[in-house]
Coordinates of C-alpha atoms and ligand atoms in Angstrom, one line a residue:
M21 CA 23.1 10.3 -4.1
M22 CA 21.5 12.8 -1.8
D23 CA 23.1 13.9 1.5
R24 CA 21.2 14.1 4.7
P25 CA 20.4 17.9 4.7
S26 CA 19.1 17.7 1.1
F27 CA 17.0 14.6 2.0
Q28 CA 15.4 16.5 4.9
E29 CA 14.7 19.5 2.6
A30 CA 13.1 17.2 0.0
F31 CA 11.1 15.3 2.6
G32 CA 9.7 18.7 3.7
R33 CA 8.0 19.0 0.3
I34 CA 6.1 15.8 0.7
Q35 CA 2.4 16.2 1.3
V36 CA 0.7 14.4 4.2
A37 CA -3.1 14.3 3.8
H38 CA -6.0 11.8 3.6
T39 CA -9.7 11.9 3.2
Y40 CA -12.2 9.3 4.6
R41 CA -15.7 8.7 3.4
E42 CA -18.4 6.1 4.0
Q43 CA -20.3 4.8 1.1
G44 CA -22.6 1.8 0.6
G45 CA -21.9 0.8 4.3
V46 CA -18.1 0.7 3.9
G47 CA -15.3 3.1 4.8
I48 CA -12.7 4.2 2.3
Y49 CA -9.5 6.1 3.0
T50 CA -8.0 8.0 0.0
L51 CA -5.1 10.3 -1.0
P52 CA -6.5 13.7 -2.1
A53 CA -3.8 14.1 -4.8
F54 CA -4.8 10.7 -6.3
S55 CA -8.5 11.4 -6.1
A56 CA -7.9 14.6 -8.1
R57 CA -6.7 12.5 -11.1
P58 CA -9.7 11.5 -13.2
E59 CA -7.7 8.7 -14.9
I60 CA -7.5 6.5 -11.8
D61 CA -9.6 5.3 -8.9
H62 CA -8.0 4.1 -5.6
G63 CA -8.6 3.6 -1.9
F64 CA -8.0 1.7 1.3
S65 CA -10.6 -0.2 3.3
A66 CA -11.7 0.6 6.8
R67 CA -13.1 -1.8 9.4
I68 CA -16.8 -0.7 9.5
G69 CA -19.4 -2.8 7.8
G70 CA -18.7 -6.4 6.8
V71 CA -19.9 -9.7 8.1
S72 CA -16.9 -11.2 9.8
K73 CA -17.3 -12.5 13.4
P74 CA -14.9 -12.0 16.3
P75 CA -11.9 -11.6 16.5
F76 CA -12.2 -10.4 12.9
T77 CA -15.4 -8.3 13.4
G78 CA -16.0 -6.0 10.6
L79 CA -15.0 -5.8 6.9
N80 CA -12.1 -8.2 7.1
L81 CA -10.4 -8.5 3.7
S82 CA -7.7 -11.1 4.7
F83 CA -8.3 -14.7 3.9
T84 CA -5.6 -15.9 6.2
H85 CA -7.6 -17.0 9.3
D86 CA -11.3 -16.0 8.7
E87 CA -14.1 -17.9 7.0
R88 CA -13.6 -17.7 3.2
A89 CA -17.3 -17.1 2.6
D90 CA -17.4 -14.1 5.0
V91 CA -14.3 -12.5 3.5
M92 CA -15.8 -12.9 0.0
E93 CA -19.0 -11.2 1.1
N94 CA -16.8 -8.4 2.6
Y95 CA -15.0 -8.0 -0.8
R96 CA -18.4 -7.9 -2.6
R97 CA -19.5 -5.1 -0.2
F98 CA -16.2 -3.3 -0.6
S99 CA -16.2 -3.4 -4.4
R100 CA -19.8 -2.1 -4.5
G101 CA -19.1 0.7 -2.0
A102 CA -15.8 1.7 -3.6
G103 CA -17.3 1.4 -7.1
F104 CA -15.1 -1.1 -8.9
P105 CA -16.2 -4.4 -10.5
E106 CA -15.8 -7.4 -8.3
D107 CA -14.7 -9.6 -11.2
S108 CA -11.9 -7.2 -12.2
M109 CA -9.8 -7.9 -9.1
V110 CA -6.3 -9.3 -9.2
M111 CA -4.7 -9.9 -5.8
D112 CA -1.2 -10.1 -4.6
S113 CA 0.1 -13.2 -2.9
Y114 CA 2.5 -11.7 -0.4
E115 CA 5.6 -13.2 1.1
H116 CA 7.3 -10.1 2.5
G117 CA 9.6 -10.1 -0.5
I118 CA 10.2 -7.7 -3.3
T119 CA 8.8 -9.6 -6.3
V120 CA 6.6 -7.5 -8.6
L121 CA 4.4 -9.1 -11.3
Q122 CA 2.9 -7.5 -14.4
V123 CA -0.7 -8.5 -14.8
D124 CA -3.6 -7.9 -17.2
R125 CA -7.2 -8.9 -17.9
K126 CA -6.2 -12.6 -18.3
D127 CA -5.4 -12.5 -14.5
R128 CA -8.7 -11.2 -13.3
G129 CA -9.9 -13.3 -10.3
R130 CA -6.5 -14.5 -9.4
G131 CA -6.2 -14.9 -5.6
Y132 CA -10.0 -14.5 -5.3
T133 CA -12.2 -16.8 -7.4
R134 CA -9.2 -18.4 -9.1
E135 CA -5.8 -19.7 -8.1
S136 CA -3.4 -17.3 -6.4
L137 CA -0.6 -15.6 -8.3
P138 CA 2.9 -16.9 -7.7
A139 CA 4.4 -15.3 -4.6
C140 CA 4.6 -11.5 -5.1
D141 CA 4.2 -8.4 -3.0
G142 CA 3.7 -5.9 -5.9
L143 CA 1.5 -5.7 -9.0
I144 CA 1.8 -3.5 -12.1
T145 CA -0.6 -3.0 -15.1
N146 CA -1.7 -0.8 -17.9
D147 CA -4.9 -2.6 -18.4
P148 CA -8.0 -0.6 -17.4
E149 CA -10.0 -3.8 -17.0
V150 CA -7.9 -4.8 -14.0
T151 CA -8.3 -3.6 -10.3
L152 CA -5.1 -4.2 -8.4
I153 CA -5.6 -5.4 -4.8
T154 CA -3.1 -5.8 -2.0
G155 CA -3.7 -6.9 1.6
H156 CA -2.5 -5.0 4.7
A157 CA -2.6 -5.1 8.5
D158 CA 0.2 -2.7 9.8
C159 CA 2.1 -2.9 6.5
M160 CA 2.2 0.0 4.1
A161 CA 0.5 0.1 0.7
F162 CA 2.4 2.0 -2.0
Y163 CA 0.4 3.4 -4.9
F164 CA 2.1 4.4 -8.2
F165 CA 0.6 6.2 -11.1
D166 CA 2.3 7.2 -14.4
P167 CA -0.1 9.7 -16.1
V168 CA 2.0 9.8 -19.3
K169 CA 2.2 6.1 -20.0
K170 CA -1.1 5.4 -18.3
A171 CA 0.3 2.7 -16.1
I172 CA -0.2 1.9 -12.4
G173 CA 1.5 -0.2 -9.6
L174 CA 0.4 -1.2 -6.1
C175 CA 2.4 -3.1 -3.5
H176 CA 2.4 -4.5 0.0
A177 CA 5.4 -3.2 1.9
G178 CA 6.0 -4.6 5.4
W179 CA 9.2 -3.6 7.1
R180 CA 11.1 -6.4 5.3
G181 CA 9.8 -5.3 2.0
A182 CA 10.5 -1.7 2.7
L183 CA 14.0 -2.6 3.8
G184 CA 14.4 -4.6 0.5
R185 CA 13.2 -1.6 -1.5
I186 CA 10.1 -3.1 -3.0
G187 CA 8.9 0.4 -3.8
G188 CA 12.0 1.0 -5.8
N189 CA 11.5 -2.3 -7.5
V190 CA 7.9 -1.4 -8.6
I191 CA 9.2 1.8 -10.2
A192 CA 12.0 -0.1 -11.9
Q193 CA 9.5 -2.7 -13.2
M194 CA 7.2 0.1 -14.5
R195 CA 10.2 1.6 -16.3
K196 CA 11.0 -1.7 -17.9
A197 CA 7.4 -2.8 -18.8
Y198 CA 5.9 0.6 -19.8
G199 CA 8.8 3.0 -20.3
S200 CA 7.7 5.0 -17.3
D201 CA 9.8 8.0 -16.4
P202 CA 10.0 8.3 -12.6
R203 CA 9.8 12.1 -12.9
D204 CA 6.3 11.8 -14.3
M205 CA 5.1 9.4 -11.6
L206 CA 2.9 10.0 -8.5
C207 CA 3.6 7.8 -5.5
G208 CA 1.4 7.4 -2.4
V209 CA 1.6 5.6 0.9
G210 CA -1.6 4.3 2.7
P211 CA -2.3 3.8 6.4
S212 CA 0.3 1.8 8.3
I213 CA 2.0 1.7 11.7
C214 CA 3.3 5.2 12.3
P215 CA 6.9 6.4 13.1
K216 CA 6.1 6.8 16.8
C217 CA 4.4 3.3 17.2
F218 CA 6.9 1.2 15.1
E219 CA 9.2 0.0 17.9
V220 CA 12.0 -2.3 16.7
G221 CA 15.0 -4.0 18.1
E222 CA 18.4 -2.2 17.8
D223 CA 19.5 -4.7 15.2
V224 CA 16.5 -3.9 12.9
C225 CA 17.1 -0.2 13.3
E226 CA 20.7 -0.6 12.4
D227 CA 19.8 -2.6 9.3
F228 CA 17.6 0.3 8.1
E229 CA 20.3 2.8 8.8
A230 CA 22.8 0.8 6.9
A231 CA 20.4 0.4 3.9
F232 CA 19.3 4.1 3.9
P233 CA 22.2 6.1 5.3
V234 CA 20.8 9.5 4.2
C235 CA 17.4 8.9 5.7
P236 CA 16.8 10.2 9.3
L237 CA 14.7 7.2 10.1
R238 CA 15.6 6.5 13.8
G239 CA 13.5 7.6 16.7
V240 CA 13.1 6.7 20.3
N241 CA 9.9 5.9 22.2
G242 CA 8.8 6.6 25.8
R243 CA 10.3 3.2 26.9
G244 CA 13.7 4.2 25.5
N245 CA 13.5 1.7 22.6
P246 CA 14.3 2.5 19.0
T247 CA 11.6 3.3 16.5
V248 CA 11.8 3.4 12.7
D249 CA 10.0 5.9 10.4
L250 CA 8.8 3.7 7.6
W251 CA 7.2 6.7 5.9
Q252 CA 10.6 8.3 5.4
V253 CA 12.0 5.0 4.2
A254 CA 9.2 4.8 1.6
A255 CA 9.9 8.4 0.4
C256 CA 13.6 7.7 0.3
Q257 CA 13.3 4.7 -2.0
F258 CA 10.9 6.6 -4.3
M259 CA 13.3 9.6 -4.6
E260 CA 16.3 7.3 -5.2
Q261 CA 14.6 6.2 -8.4
G262 CA 14.1 9.8 -9.5
V263 CA 10.5 10.5 -8.2
L264 CA 10.1 14.2 -7.3
P265 CA 9.3 14.9 -3.6
E266 CA 6.3 17.1 -4.7
H267 CA 4.9 13.9 -6.3
I268 CA 5.0 11.9 -3.1
F269 CA 1.9 11.7 -0.9
L270 CA 1.5 10.1 2.6
M271 CA -1.9 9.4 4.1
G272 CA -0.3 9.8 7.6
V273 CA -2.9 7.5 9.2
C274 CA -1.6 5.0 11.9
T275 CA -3.2 1.5 11.9
Q276 CA -2.3 0.9 15.5
E277 CA -3.9 4.1 16.8
T278 CA -7.0 4.0 14.6
M279 CA -9.8 1.8 15.9
N280 CA -11.5 1.8 12.4
L281 CA -8.5 -0.2 11.1
Y282 CA -7.2 -3.6 11.9
S283 CA -3.8 -3.8 13.6
Y284 CA -1.8 -6.9 14.2
R285 CA 0.4 -4.9 16.6
R286 CA -2.6 -3.8 18.6
E287 CA -4.7 -6.9 18.6
G288 CA -2.6 -9.9 17.7
R289 CA -4.9 -12.4 15.8
T290 CA -7.1 -10.1 13.7
G291 CA -8.2 -9.3 10.2
G292 CA -6.8 -7.1 7.5
M293 CA -7.6 -4.3 5.1
A294 CA -7.2 -4.0 1.3
A295 CA -5.8 -1.4 -1.0
F296 CA -7.1 -1.0 -4.5
L297 CA -6.0 0.9 -7.6
R298 CA -7.3 0.9 -11.1
L299 CA -7.2 2.8 -14.3
K300 CA -10.5 4.1 -15.4
M301 CA -11.8 3.3 -18.9
E302 CA -11.3 6.1 -21.4
Ligands
LIG23 ZN1 0.9 5.3 15.7

């Protein structure tokens, strides 16, 4: 187990970078280190484009409150703009838990044109005919790529899922299913509520400190209330599994502060974004 100084040293080797592009009328956030890998394609949706009406205005990719037909049209636009086949999508069915399901081509359309998967916040696959999709508002997306075993994972990590170590569980499930070695794996974190904006109650902050004692995750905001650095919590659970800090990449984009993203914390009733990850055909 790491001590706190060695965690801080390791965290210093993590890269924080993102790129943003607009293509086919939609916006896509990416991790440069993942874009550099020709074996995979990934991204995270922005708000521009789309047909949803207020209060969801834009490219809402959450089915929770909006018109289903509008959200499906938004997915069509997103898949075209991002360049993956619409009929390859398999969607999570989130419950803020830590369940991870292994999926393949037989699951294509689940949660979209077919019945939802059983409750799960994480998906893994080694099937290049599948595009993994997870939904997000202020919650983190974790991206996983094992270039040796050619396997991927994607999950939705709200604060409860992050506290429960869903990221660690995705890595554990990839080890079990595909024989992945964490030292080979690349891990990424998408846009989410940032360390300075994520204000919590003292009890929640203490729960995180108890669960991640080496991780300097506590902050304080201008109102004197505690904040939690979920990006450090993410990195900590990847490193606990043996992922190298130089293989961890954060986009460093805050949903609450970025008007081109939906934020539950900023707006209340609103829409959501989607993360996608797929293996490219050989
Ligand atoms: Zn922020």
